[in-house]
XYZ file of C-alpha atoms in Angstrom:
164
model
C 13.743 56.418 -3.679
C 15.119 54.787 -0.558
C 11.947 52.729 -0.166
C 12.186 51.577 -3.772
C 15.799 50.526 -3.302
C 14.977 48.722 -0.047
C 12.118 46.884 -1.704
C 14.337 45.897 -4.577
C 17.043 44.561 -2.218
C 14.459 42.560 -0.250
C 13.048 40.978 -3.406
C 16.547 40.048 -4.683
C 17.405 38.455 -1.302
C 14.295 36.354 -1.155
C 14.840 35.145 -4.747
C 18.514 34.284 -4.326
C 18.520 33.233 -0.702
C 15.461 31.074 0.046
C 14.398 30.213 3.547
C 15.908 27.247 5.299
C 12.567 25.399 5.545
C 12.137 24.438 1.936
C 10.029 21.285 1.897
C 11.524 18.495 -0.170
C 9.051 15.951 1.011
C 7.916 13.348 -1.588
C 4.306 13.794 -2.755
C 3.633 10.235 -1.607
C 5.068 9.674 1.888
C 3.082 6.539 2.590
C 4.074 3.001 1.832
C 1.435 0.546 0.610
C 1.679 -3.109 -0.386
C 0.377 -3.542 -3.925
C -1.487 -6.728 -4.875
C -2.420 -7.764 -8.455
C -5.163 -10.315 -9.260
C -4.086 -12.757 -11.948
C -5.394 -16.038 -13.317
C -3.464 -19.327 -13.342
C -1.636 -18.174 -16.495
C -0.511 -14.865 -15.002
C -3.048 -12.701 -16.950
C -4.715 -9.847 -15.115
C -8.282 -10.627 -13.904
C -10.967 -8.712 -12.008
C -13.177 -9.977 -9.215
C -16.530 -8.755 -10.461
C -18.652 -9.569 -7.375
C -18.417 -7.489 -4.155
C -15.089 -7.671 -2.296
C -14.425 -6.293 1.221
C -10.969 -6.202 2.829
C -10.336 -5.978 6.543
C -7.102 -5.372 8.348
C -6.816 -7.602 11.402
C -4.764 -6.640 14.445
C -4.078 -9.157 17.241
C -2.960 -7.715 20.557
C -2.829 -10.319 23.282
C -6.267 -11.890 23.331
C -7.953 -8.920 21.629
C -8.648 -9.171 17.849
C -9.647 -5.963 16.076
C -10.895 -5.829 12.421
C -10.615 -2.547 10.592
C -12.514 -2.054 7.300
C -10.067 -1.047 4.500
C -12.262 -1.685 1.485
C -16.061 -2.035 1.741
C -18.065 -3.909 -0.894
C -16.028 -2.832 -3.943
C -16.811 -4.411 -7.339
C -14.554 -4.998 -10.344
C -11.372 -5.189 -8.234
C -8.212 -6.153 -10.143
C -5.657 -4.804 -7.689
C -5.295 -3.704 -4.074
C -3.094 -1.143 -2.336
C -3.044 -1.866 1.397
C -1.149 -0.411 4.359
C 1.024 -2.675 6.525
C 1.093 -2.449 10.347
C 4.006 -1.250 12.384
C 4.253 -4.708 13.933
C 6.201 -7.537 12.270
C 3.069 -9.207 10.803
C 0.016 -7.942 8.988
C -3.178 -9.906 8.341
C -5.811 -9.105 5.779
C -9.202 -10.761 5.451
C -10.634 -10.830 1.935
C -14.390 -11.334 2.131
C -16.046 -12.326 -1.160
C -19.733 -11.398 -1.583
C -20.123 -11.362 2.220
C -19.827 -15.134 2.457
C -16.434 -16.768 1.773
C -13.230 -15.436 3.245
C -9.500 -15.817 2.543
C -6.831 -14.676 4.959
C -3.489 -13.191 3.805
C -0.676 -13.127 6.411
C 2.304 -10.969 5.543
C 5.485 -11.135 7.661
C 7.777 -8.163 7.315
C 10.646 -6.224 8.670
C 9.959 -2.531 9.302
C 12.589 -0.058 8.032
C 12.160 3.544 9.324
C 13.428 6.028 6.730
C 14.230 9.506 7.962
C 13.875 12.056 5.222
C 14.442 15.329 7.030
C 12.934 17.358 9.920
C 10.091 18.814 7.798
C 8.971 15.486 6.399
C 9.550 13.256 9.405
C 10.012 9.505 9.179
C 8.501 7.227 6.539
C 8.129 3.494 7.127
C 9.426 1.094 4.460
C 9.084 -2.690 4.664
C 10.903 -5.808 3.650
C 8.615 -8.777 3.230
C 10.035 -11.913 4.806
C 7.082 -14.232 4.205
C 3.532 -14.459 2.899
C 0.826 -17.074 3.470
C -2.803 -17.388 2.455
C -5.778 -19.647 2.843
C -7.126 -21.182 -0.371
C -10.887 -20.912 -0.329
C -11.401 -18.688 -3.396
C -7.838 -17.833 -4.242
C -5.264 -20.352 -5.453
C -2.006 -18.862 -4.063
C -0.140 -15.711 -2.998
C 3.264 -14.978 -4.500
C 5.728 -12.295 -3.527
C 6.951 -10.501 -6.667
C 8.925 -7.671 -4.985
C 9.729 -7.954 -1.251
C 10.701 -4.245 -0.904
C 7.738 -2.033 -0.079
C 8.357 1.701 -0.210
C 6.524 4.764 -1.417
C 7.048 3.903 -5.080
C 3.898 2.273 -6.503
C 4.930 -1.098 -7.878
C 3.574 -4.658 -7.623
C 4.649 -6.492 -4.513
C 2.304 -9.529 -4.583
C 0.285 -11.524 -7.092
C -2.902 -13.187 -5.924
C -3.639 -16.102 -8.167
C -7.166 -17.235 -8.854
C -8.141 -20.338 -10.861
C -10.377 -19.054 -13.550
C -12.439 -21.303 -15.829
C -12.612 -20.446 -19.486
C -15.817 -18.992 -20.806
C -17.016 -19.072 -24.396
C -17.426 -15.671 -25.909
């Protein structure tokens, strides 16, 4: 009988007094910049040929390209990580021939959640530039990049009308 009472007390204590290390971490602790592809009228479009995206890091005289997306087809949006520096550069390579370069300037905002989750990095975009080989322009739609998935940039392409 004592063992049953002791087991009952232990069960009640674990239910009503949970441990201190309850994880309240968000399911998505990473921040990505979200890009949408649109035509000159603001309508969503897809790039149907192959598209590769490279992140480019410049450190002194050393330039390192890191493949983020490799030969994807039917791309209408991108979710890309930003660097911990103050500037991030992406190279969009279309069909392994033509390239556009996106340069994003940003301010890094460390966000401390708690000891269990650690620190997340949020960003405030301060500027954006692009070359105009295949794309027309790059527009900032929301300069605050955090772990909520929302559009931050629009990449405009000039699309010719086709008869259907």
